[in-house]
């Protein structure tokens, strides 16, 4: 499109009802450089009180291309926010005014404990829900939010590329994809479907993670998933704000750019809505959307049972949760009832829960109850939404999620900020706009089974107060071995007690390094069916089961055992296996001789001796040394 001529500028101004005298003179001087659609965007900015963005513009002829480029960014900011920049600025002014006033978002609300399902791993109830969940899995779509920078972790790569554990080196993304594929397969087997439905997998990325996520998928053949089954949706950043009047901030490094920052994982809802995928899924007969985060290597151990709870209890929203110690730095799932009759079940951040309880007749605030835990379940931010009601709600909201703003004020007058701020939103705030009739519940799962995210760098993790979780690469990997060991123990395998060891300044329990492919065992019932007779594994042992049909029968393991098998190979593993094994050796995270992936966990696995067998053909085999 051509730039406007002087005459057409005059016409555009009169068509748009603009009195050029009210406009910033530097913008007016340059107007003839702009296309009509750019002039419209300029009008929008001026109307929104953003004239300062043009104040520094030099005379025409100087940096003209940069001036025009501003509008490409403005157009993008405008189209990627529900309601456009006008809504963004309006919302920002309201939230900034509330923040200045010190308004409490929970004023008038009384907290109480909502109803939900509390599961205990391995009991009959758990097994029943797991079976129901596996049946439903073919009607599910999975959504991974992976747009976060991971500043606390400080890893140079993307978080989903980090090994979940270093015994097999499986990265988080591979683990997630293999888990979804295993669920898909088990689900169609259980429901005796004639053909396997492909379970859709969406990854929300951002400019910080998109290219590297795509590259990780492509260079690994999508870890066995069909590329058409995976869809990447990139979230955009939002404009930064310089003051309480929501004046947009210019990028300190480029005065022709508006400074932007991430808007938070709540963007996933508007992105899914605008992508049109939700309707495609509904038309394909899907019923559930499962949201999860980038670095929780345990999550899929909790998925079958939690999905079973959603299906059985007809929850529109099911928040996965763990038992929470009072004052633990994890949000509590809470029912909030307003004096005007409004009510919602929502995550209340831990720093807000205590004052809220104190202000509403609980003088002790956030304390444990007779169970030794807070009565409010700890939110782990993995959500299962029923697709129909989800679409219904998003049709009303466009996927916009209640936002918050967290400005760092220069002083008590709260008139200026130390640095620019922006609006943010969280995926778990989705239920805030739901009607009281919505069925919002939770599922509490044992922490050791469900939650061990990798969020903190070694230095910060080492400073975590004793008894609180480290949430580091060290604890994340150890938690996988611990969970697998405890699952096998419950299935009847005798295990030695773990030993305590310190890595990167963090004391952790070291269990035998037991890992398996998701297709070996997704549910407790399946795992139990693959353990026979009297089996035992010593603490110093390593066991990696990389195949579907591997039966452990009267196995006594003291060393390292690795089994690789193709799907058609049925392998019975038993007898006494002893070798020097694989040793966990401490390393210093400052020792740059080791790769960052190892330094960040503070140990490496020294593979001294192992028994490794591969079964590459279908058939029945027995390994009995
Ligand atoms: P985290 O709370 O771990 O935040 O996000 P983060 O931004 O990744 O890490 P820090 O706070 O900088 O250390 C929880 C989940 O939400 C995703 C993350 O990738 C992670 O899976 N996320 C976060 C997004 O997808 N987009 C965002 O804007 C923020």
XYZ file of C-alpha atoms and ligand atoms in Angstrom:
654
model
C 0.000 0.000 0.000
C 1.310 3.485 -0.883
C 2.118 6.154 1.701
C -0.379 8.950 2.030
C 0.231 12.153 0.054
C -0.150 15.561 1.684
C -3.656 15.885 0.242
C -4.720 12.446 1.224
C -3.326 13.036 4.744
C -5.681 15.972 5.053
C -8.554 13.790 3.827
C -7.673 10.910 6.133
C -7.473 13.305 9.061
C -10.847 14.760 8.271
C -12.358 11.277 7.631
C -11.053 10.122 10.967
C -12.313 13.279 12.584
C -8.852 14.206 13.750
C -7.874 17.714 14.658
C -4.159 17.682 13.837
C -3.651 20.495 16.337
C -4.392 18.036 19.153
C -1.777 15.614 17.940
C 1.907 15.456 18.868
C 3.609 17.855 16.396
C 6.358 15.343 15.587
C 3.777 12.794 14.517
C 1.870 15.316 12.411
C 5.077 16.346 10.646
C 5.682 12.726 9.649
C 2.129 11.736 8.809
C 2.633 11.834 5.054
C 5.175 9.025 5.409
C 2.565 6.667 6.768
C 0.074 4.372 5.101
C -3.575 5.036 5.873
C -3.747 1.914 8.051
C -0.704 3.145 9.980
C -2.427 6.491 10.510
C -5.399 4.624 11.969
C -3.111 2.837 14.402
C -1.520 6.178 15.284
C -4.986 7.547 16.000
C -5.727 4.620 18.249
C -2.513 5.264 20.194
C -3.195 8.992 20.509
C -6.760 8.286 21.652
C -5.363 5.879 24.240
C -3.145 8.607 25.684
C 0.041 7.253 24.123
C 1.240 10.401 22.293
C 4.573 10.209 24.114
C 5.517 7.333 21.788
C 6.013 9.904 18.990
C 7.492 12.765 20.950
C 11.086 11.943 20.046
C 10.414 11.445 16.334
C 12.885 13.459 14.229
C 12.077 15.446 11.092
C 10.881 13.553 8.011
C 13.851 12.115 6.150
C 15.514 10.878 9.326
C 14.948 7.241 10.390
C 11.752 7.041 8.354
C 11.852 3.252 8.009
C 12.099 2.828 11.777
C 9.123 5.146 12.275
C 7.013 2.975 9.980
C 8.250 -0.225 11.598
C 6.693 0.858 14.915
C 3.280 0.151 13.435
C 4.067 -3.446 12.528
C 4.694 -4.046 16.216
C 1.632 -2.043 17.285
C -0.558 -4.046 14.873
C 0.779 -7.281 16.368
C 0.252 -6.124 19.962
C -3.243 -5.031 18.980
C -4.265 -8.288 17.326
C -2.786 -10.705 19.842
C -4.625 -9.367 22.903
C -8.352 -10.097 23.310
C -10.049 -6.741 22.668
C -6.838 -5.198 21.327
C -4.592 -2.531 22.807
C -7.596 -0.444 23.849
C -8.666 -3.247 26.219
C -5.107 -3.748 27.372
C -4.683 -0.098 28.350
C -8.134 0.033 29.953
C -7.499 -3.125 31.991
C -4.070 -1.855 32.954
C -5.434 1.476 34.237
C -8.019 -0.308 36.366
C -5.569 -2.826 37.792
C -2.917 -0.177 38.432
C -5.476 1.981 40.258
C -6.503 -1.015 42.410
C -2.887 -1.787 43.122
C -2.150 1.828 44.103
C -5.119 1.794 46.440
C -3.899 -1.493 47.923
C -7.252 -3.109 47.075
C -7.466 -6.735 48.124
C -8.904 -8.857 45.276
C -10.451 -11.153 47.882
C -12.276 -8.444 49.838
C -15.703 -9.676 50.839
C -14.846 -13.329 50.158
C -14.824 -16.040 52.815
C -12.548 -19.027 52.218
C -13.601 -22.613 52.829
C -12.318 -26.034 51.806
C -13.850 -27.159 48.503
C -14.842 -30.728 47.769
C -12.609 -33.006 45.784
C -11.152 -36.475 45.649
C -8.192 -37.495 47.799
C -6.416 -40.506 46.325
C -4.074 -42.938 47.945
C -1.661 -44.602 45.546
C -2.297 -48.264 44.810
C -5.527 -48.839 46.735
C -8.688 -50.181 45.057
C -10.121 -46.717 44.572
C -6.928 -45.521 42.890
C -6.877 -48.556 40.589
C -10.530 -48.013 39.682
C -9.912 -44.358 38.779
C -6.799 -45.278 36.790
C -8.775 -47.691 34.688
C -11.521 -45.132 34.077
C -8.864 -42.563 33.144
C -7.084 -44.802 30.668
C -10.426 -45.525 28.994
C -11.055 -41.779 28.614
C -7.556 -40.919 27.397
C -8.444 -41.467 23.745
C -10.942 -38.628 24.155
C -8.334 -36.224 25.484
C -6.050 -33.561 24.061
C -2.858 -32.572 25.885
C -1.546 -29.022 26.123
C 1.950 -28.295 27.371
C 2.691 -24.697 28.347
C 6.336 -24.221 27.508
C 6.791 -20.546 26.781
C 8.499 -19.682 30.059
C 12.055 -18.427 30.188
C 12.959 -20.359 33.312
C 14.918 -17.489 34.827
C 15.006 -19.172 38.233
C 16.597 -22.280 36.769
C 19.019 -20.291 34.651
C 19.537 -23.111 32.121
C 20.867 -21.926 28.775
C 18.681 -24.192 26.691
C 14.922 -24.728 26.716
C 13.662 -26.552 29.782
C 11.887 -29.360 27.900
C 15.232 -30.389 26.369
C 16.732 -31.120 29.801
C 17.057 -34.790 30.725
C 14.303 -35.745 33.147
C 16.803 -38.334 34.420
C 20.350 -39.133 33.350
C 20.210 -42.936 33.604
C 18.661 -43.084 30.141
C 19.079 -39.382 29.248
C 15.412 -39.086 28.283
C 14.489 -35.406 28.032
C 11.208 -34.010 29.341
C 9.678 -33.586 25.898
C 10.469 -37.186 24.959
C 9.013 -38.416 28.240
C 5.805 -36.452 27.664
C 5.389 -37.612 24.073
C 6.069 -41.247 24.908
C 3.603 -41.017 27.801
C 0.868 -39.600 25.563
C 1.519 -42.281 22.949
C 1.421 -45.000 25.591
C -1.866 -43.654 26.936
C -3.294 -43.457 23.434
C -2.369 -47.063 22.776
C -3.571 -48.366 26.153
C -6.824 -46.457 25.817
C -7.767 -47.914 22.481
C -6.703 -51.386 23.667
C -8.898 -51.108 26.763
C -11.927 -49.909 24.859
C -11.277 -52.453 22.101
C -11.419 -49.720 19.471
C -10.981 -50.960 15.938
C -8.576 -48.172 15.093
C -6.376 -46.095 17.368
C -7.435 -42.453 17.763
C -4.558 -39.984 17.659
C -4.437 -37.943 20.835
C -3.644 -34.307 19.911
C -0.671 -32.642 21.556
C -0.326 -28.847 21.613
C 2.752 -27.039 22.841
C 2.476 -23.360 23.715
C 5.794 -21.700 22.961
C 7.004 -18.100 23.009
C 9.649 -16.167 21.104
C 12.075 -17.386 23.761
C 11.358 -21.082 23.177
C 9.644 -21.571 19.815
C 12.541 -22.191 17.413
C 14.397 -24.439 19.827
C 11.279 -26.483 20.626
C 10.599 -27.031 16.938
C 14.223 -27.948 16.371
C 14.179 -30.448 19.242
C 11.100 -32.115 17.759
C 12.367 -32.145 14.204
C 15.823 -33.395 14.990
C 14.323 -36.284 16.972
C 11.559 -37.265 14.511
C 8.997 -35.930 16.996
C 10.077 -38.656 19.421
C 7.874 -41.161 17.611
C 4.718 -39.051 17.407
C 3.275 -38.191 14.007
C 4.266 -34.572 13.221
C 0.627 -33.887 12.289
C -0.394 -34.853 15.820
C 1.710 -32.050 17.324
C 0.795 -28.387 17.037
C 2.855 -25.462 18.261
C 1.038 -22.266 19.267
C 3.284 -19.305 19.947
C 2.217 -16.791 22.565
C 3.067 -13.121 22.055
C 4.443 -10.788 24.662
C 2.526 -7.772 25.946
C 3.466 -4.111 26.156
C 5.259 -2.818 29.231
C 3.826 0.077 31.201
C 5.723 3.043 32.546
C 3.269 4.578 34.994
C -0.123 4.357 36.689
C -1.708 5.933 33.621
C -0.633 2.892 31.606
C 1.663 4.800 29.301
C 3.375 2.214 27.115
C 7.115 1.934 27.738
C 9.655 2.367 24.967
C 12.344 -0.264 24.680
C 15.446 1.147 26.410
C 17.561 -0.231 23.534
C 15.370 0.884 20.625
C 13.250 4.027 20.773
C 11.147 2.829 17.843
C 9.981 -0.229 19.709
C 7.566 -0.702 22.566
C 9.143 -2.701 25.337
C 7.444 -6.087 25.823
C 7.480 -8.882 28.395
C 5.765 -12.258 28.762
C 2.104 -12.152 29.710
C 2.136 -15.500 31.564
C 0.819 -18.989 30.931
C -2.811 -17.804 31.092
C -2.389 -16.938 27.402
C -2.933 -20.588 26.599
C -6.703 -20.183 26.801
C -7.033 -17.320 24.311
C -4.522 -18.971 21.972
C -6.421 -22.252 21.980
C -9.646 -20.393 21.414
C -8.383 -18.292 18.520
C -6.613 -21.269 16.923
C -9.974 -22.925 16.266
C -8.581 -26.201 17.610
C -11.182 -26.555 20.344
C -14.013 -26.851 17.848
C -12.004 -29.285 15.751
C -11.525 -31.426 18.845
C -15.185 -31.226 19.800
C -16.202 -32.246 16.292
C -13.812 -35.207 16.535
C -15.632 -36.344 19.682
C -13.002 -35.322 22.240
C -14.092 -34.591 25.812
C -11.064 -33.464 27.785
C -8.208 -30.989 27.616
C -5.266 -31.627 29.934
C -2.869 -28.775 30.677
C 0.585 -29.385 32.070
C 3.924 -27.666 32.641
C 7.398 -28.075 31.272
C 9.489 -29.871 33.888
C 7.481 -32.273 36.030
C 8.881 -35.726 35.324
C 6.267 -37.400 37.542
C 3.117 -35.895 36.108
C 2.016 -38.769 33.900
C 1.993 -41.121 36.872
C -0.920 -39.041 38.168
C -2.739 -38.491 34.883
C -4.693 -41.756 34.493
C -6.233 -41.596 37.981
C -6.959 -37.857 37.799
C -8.613 -38.158 34.416
C -10.622 -41.032 35.877
C -11.777 -38.678 38.650
C -12.809 -36.024 36.100
C -14.802 -38.568 34.103
C -16.424 -40.230 37.104
C -17.287 -37.037 38.955
C -18.142 -35.049 35.826
C -15.815 -32.238 36.789
C -15.748 -29.319 34.396
C -12.482 -28.291 36.020
C -10.223 -30.662 37.910
C -7.088 -29.173 39.480
C -4.384 -31.656 40.320
C -3.133 -31.073 43.826
C -0.892 -32.493 46.515
C -1.083 -32.362 50.276
C 0.195 -29.029 51.435
C 1.947 -28.141 54.670
C 0.617 -24.919 56.177
C 2.615 -21.902 54.940
C 4.359 -24.000 52.270
C 5.124 -21.807 49.238
C 2.445 -23.370 47.045
C -1.032 -22.015 46.365
C -4.058 -23.568 48.063
C -7.201 -24.653 46.215
C -9.937 -22.732 48.002
C -13.652 -22.132 47.740
C -14.309 -18.403 47.993
C -17.819 -17.256 48.797
C -18.716 -13.583 48.564
C -21.243 -11.847 50.771
C -23.094 -10.934 47.548
C -23.563 -14.629 46.723
C -20.705 -15.089 44.235
C -18.688 -18.230 44.724
C -15.697 -19.835 43.016
C -13.149 -22.574 43.537
C -9.763 -21.122 42.824
C -6.059 -21.233 43.550
C -5.165 -18.713 46.272
C -1.450 -17.939 46.390
C 0.144 -18.955 49.682
C 1.033 -15.374 50.645
C -2.626 -14.374 50.230
C -4.142 -17.405 51.939
C -2.825 -16.652 55.414
C -4.052 -13.014 55.583
C -7.366 -14.023 54.009
C -7.947 -16.679 56.665
C -6.969 -14.294 59.466
C -9.321 -11.636 58.122
C -12.252 -14.045 58.025
C -12.437 -15.504 61.499
C -9.445 -17.871 61.558
C -7.079 -16.093 63.974
C -4.323 -18.676 63.445
C -4.333 -18.191 59.688
C -2.777 -20.848 57.491
C -2.293 -23.821 59.862
C -2.322 -27.595 59.596
C -5.423 -29.540 60.594
C -5.558 -32.880 62.422
C -4.083 -34.675 59.390
C -0.838 -32.735 59.851
C -1.482 -30.904 56.572
C -3.291 -27.729 55.566
C -6.938 -28.532 54.778
C -6.448 -26.582 51.538
C -4.927 -28.844 48.858
C -1.692 -27.578 47.275
C -2.163 -26.576 43.655
C 0.386 -28.094 41.240
C -1.028 -26.258 38.256
C -1.990 -29.166 36.091
C -5.592 -28.858 34.971
C -8.121 -31.166 33.372
C -10.981 -29.301 31.702
C -14.075 -30.799 30.163
C -14.098 -29.617 26.560
C -17.810 -28.778 26.118
C -18.150 -26.398 29.094
C -14.680 -25.022 28.285
C -15.743 -24.023 24.777
C -18.967 -22.570 26.160
C -17.032 -20.376 28.582
C -14.427 -19.265 26.058
C -17.140 -18.326 23.608
C -18.157 -15.743 26.214
C -14.708 -14.562 27.250
C -12.629 -15.143 24.107
C -10.185 -16.861 26.432
C -9.330 -13.681 28.334
C -8.198 -14.565 31.846
C -8.410 -12.269 34.877
C -5.082 -10.509 34.984
C -2.963 -9.013 37.719
C -0.231 -6.424 37.866
C 2.722 -6.383 40.171
C 4.492 -3.007 39.916
C 7.600 -2.370 41.987
C 6.973 1.162 43.282
C 9.779 3.659 43.872
C 8.303 4.827 47.175
C 5.224 4.752 49.394
C 3.456 7.385 47.266
C 3.072 4.625 44.651
C 3.252 7.179 41.866
C 6.221 5.838 39.953
C 7.801 2.450 39.279
C 11.382 1.266 39.707
C 11.127 -0.352 36.280
C 8.352 -0.880 33.779
C 5.643 -3.396 34.599
C 3.017 -5.293 32.575
C -0.195 -7.239 32.989
C 0.136 -10.958 33.616
C -2.266 -13.860 33.704
C -2.151 -17.413 34.971
C -3.673 -20.490 33.415
C -5.113 -21.644 36.776
C -7.205 -18.472 37.056
C -9.507 -19.796 34.348
C -12.287 -20.745 36.851
C -12.547 -17.126 38.094
C -15.148 -16.239 35.480
C -17.147 -19.481 35.712
C -20.748 -19.435 36.957
C -21.370 -20.926 40.436
C -23.071 -23.905 38.777
C -19.753 -25.016 37.228
C -18.441 -28.277 38.636
C -14.980 -27.321 39.860
C -13.119 -29.900 41.919
C -9.671 -31.191 42.644
C -7.764 -34.448 42.887
C -5.142 -34.830 45.571
C -2.373 -37.258 44.693
C 0.647 -38.264 46.792
C 3.411 -35.699 46.240
C 6.060 -38.378 45.707
C 3.990 -39.763 42.842
C 2.884 -36.566 41.144
C 5.035 -33.510 41.638
C 8.744 -32.780 41.334
C 9.218 -29.761 39.055
C 12.649 -28.465 38.053
C 12.478 -24.725 38.663
C 15.396 -23.629 40.846
C 19.105 -23.299 40.125
C 21.534 -25.126 42.463
C 22.446 -22.060 44.527
C 18.865 -21.076 45.243
C 17.809 -24.679 45.842
C 20.557 -25.101 48.436
C 19.096 -22.128 50.325
C 15.576 -23.582 50.527
C 14.586 -23.875 54.216
C 15.003 -27.400 55.557
C 12.002 -29.611 54.951
C 10.753 -27.594 51.954
C 11.097 -29.064 48.473
C 14.158 -28.017 46.437
C 12.412 -28.164 43.058
C 15.813 -28.437 41.392
C 17.288 -30.667 38.692
C 18.828 -32.721 41.522
C 15.558 -33.315 43.359
C 13.595 -33.712 40.102
C 15.729 -36.638 38.963
C 15.909 -38.271 42.391
C 12.126 -38.038 42.650
C 11.723 -40.128 39.501
C 13.859 -42.940 40.966
C 12.045 -42.649 44.281
C 8.611 -42.855 42.674
C 9.550 -45.783 40.443
C 11.110 -47.606 43.400
C 8.079 -47.064 45.603
C 5.729 -48.195 42.850
C 7.701 -51.423 42.395
C 7.827 -51.856 46.160
C 4.051 -51.610 46.311
C 3.907 -54.129 43.440
C 5.791 -56.574 45.643
C 9.484 -56.004 44.862
C 11.782 -55.986 47.884
C 13.929 -52.881 47.977
C 16.663 -51.682 50.274
C 16.111 -48.388 52.042
C 17.381 -45.309 50.214
C 20.537 -43.565 51.420
C 20.826 -39.848 52.050
C 23.406 -37.967 49.994
C 24.211 -34.314 49.380
C 24.550 -32.975 45.811
C 24.919 -29.273 45.030
C 24.299 -28.541 48.717
C 20.966 -30.394 48.748
C 20.372 -33.491 50.833
C 18.310 -36.007 48.901
C 17.305 -39.651 49.248
C 18.984 -41.891 46.708
C 16.896 -44.904 45.703
C 17.923 -47.487 43.129
C 17.966 -45.875 39.693
C 14.881 -47.568 38.277
C 13.396 -46.279 35.020
C 10.995 -47.621 32.464
C 9.437 -46.533 29.205
C 5.871 -45.265 29.698
C 4.616 -48.130 27.531
C 6.080 -50.637 30.014
C 3.851 -49.432 32.813
C 1.367 -46.573 32.805
C -0.892 -47.676 35.613
C -0.344 -49.522 38.841
C -2.455 -52.480 37.715
C -0.325 -52.848 34.590
C 2.934 -52.621 36.522
C 1.730 -55.146 39.076
C 0.910 -57.572 36.291
C 4.534 -57.360 35.127
C 6.087 -58.321 38.462
C 5.946 -61.959 39.531
C 7.325 -64.105 42.322
C 9.962 -62.867 44.675
C 11.968 -59.963 43.209
C 14.565 -57.819 44.951
C 16.722 -54.844 43.984
C 19.604 -53.419 46.026
C 20.020 -49.701 46.636
C 23.139 -49.427 44.461
C 21.351 -50.967 41.465
C 20.176 -49.555 38.160
C 17.278 -51.004 36.182
C 16.185 -49.607 32.809
C 13.247 -51.301 31.089
C 13.098 -50.045 27.526
C 10.348 -52.148 26.043
C 6.690 -52.996 26.384
C 6.430 -56.660 27.367
C 9.102 -57.278 29.977
C 8.114 -59.495 32.890
C 10.190 -59.429 36.078
C 10.003 -62.888 37.655
C 12.039 -63.948 40.663
C 14.668 -61.365 39.770
C 17.401 -60.553 42.236
C 19.331 -57.509 41.026
C 22.542 -56.128 42.493
C 24.154 -54.039 39.759
C 22.959 -52.578 36.470
C 20.473 -54.258 34.138
C 19.283 -52.712 30.870
C 16.691 -54.421 28.695
C 15.827 -53.170 25.209
C 12.988 -54.890 23.398
C 10.751 -54.307 20.408
C 6.989 -54.354 20.885
C 6.448 -57.948 19.744
C 9.150 -59.398 21.997
C 7.973 -60.930 25.267
C 10.888 -61.088 27.647
C 10.907 -62.841 31.005
C 13.710 -61.563 33.240
C 14.722 -63.490 36.332
C 17.545 -65.066 38.313
C 20.378 -63.434 40.167
C 22.143 -60.613 38.335
C 25.199 -59.089 39.897
C 27.821 -56.738 38.467
C 29.763 -53.626 39.379
C 26.880 -51.509 38.162
C 26.498 -47.778 37.565
C 27.706 -45.461 40.293
C 26.282 -42.038 41.132
C 29.264 -39.677 41.490
C 29.129 -36.204 42.929
C 30.326 -33.336 40.726
C 30.719 -29.652 41.475
C 28.255 -27.462 39.605
C 31.013 -24.901 39.120
C 33.224 -27.448 37.329
C 32.838 -26.379 33.706
C 34.513 -29.599 32.575
C 31.050 -31.182 32.789
C 28.088 -30.260 30.605
C 25.553 -27.851 32.082
C 22.864 -30.589 32.135
C 24.974 -32.568 34.631
C 26.413 -29.672 36.622
C 22.947 -28.389 37.354
C 22.113 -31.657 39.146
C 25.466 -32.080 40.897
C 26.089 -35.699 39.973
C 26.893 -37.921 37.051
C 26.371 -41.598 36.458
C 29.592 -43.560 36.021
C 28.662 -46.603 33.942
C 31.173 -49.161 35.193
C 29.540 -52.489 34.377
C 26.087 -53.648 33.330
C 24.158 -56.499 31.819
C 22.483 -55.112 28.709
C 20.305 -57.283 26.500
C 18.434 -56.317 23.349
C 15.533 -58.211 21.786
C 15.048 -56.879 18.287
C 12.697 -59.519 16.899
C 9.207 -60.538 17.992
C 8.985 -63.765 19.967
C 9.181 -65.156 23.489
C 12.459 -64.856 25.354
C 13.822 -65.570 28.752
C 16.783 -63.911 30.428
C 18.082 -65.973 33.302
C 21.813 -65.708 33.808
P 7.082 -21.053 35.700
O 6.359 -20.599 36.896
O 8.038 -22.176 35.865
O 7.740 -19.786 35.034
O 6.026 -21.394 34.597
P 8.922 -19.651 33.986
O 8.708 -18.325 33.335
O 9.042 -20.822 33.067
O 10.195 -19.664 34.919
P 10.766 -18.470 35.819
O 9.612 -17.974 36.648
O 11.295 -17.445 34.846
O 11.832 -19.112 36.615
C 5.160 -22.466 34.735
C 4.877 -23.034 33.358
O 4.296 -22.054 32.528
C 5.036 -21.882 31.343
C 6.428 -22.371 31.684
O 7.117 -22.761 30.510
C 6.122 -23.513 32.622
O 5.774 -24.698 31.921
N 4.968 -20.455 30.955
C 5.304 -19.482 31.828
C 4.503 -20.138 29.696
O 4.192 -21.041 28.884
N 4.414 -18.825 29.350
C 4.735 -17.825 30.196
O 4.600 -16.634 29.812
C 5.205 -18.163 31.475
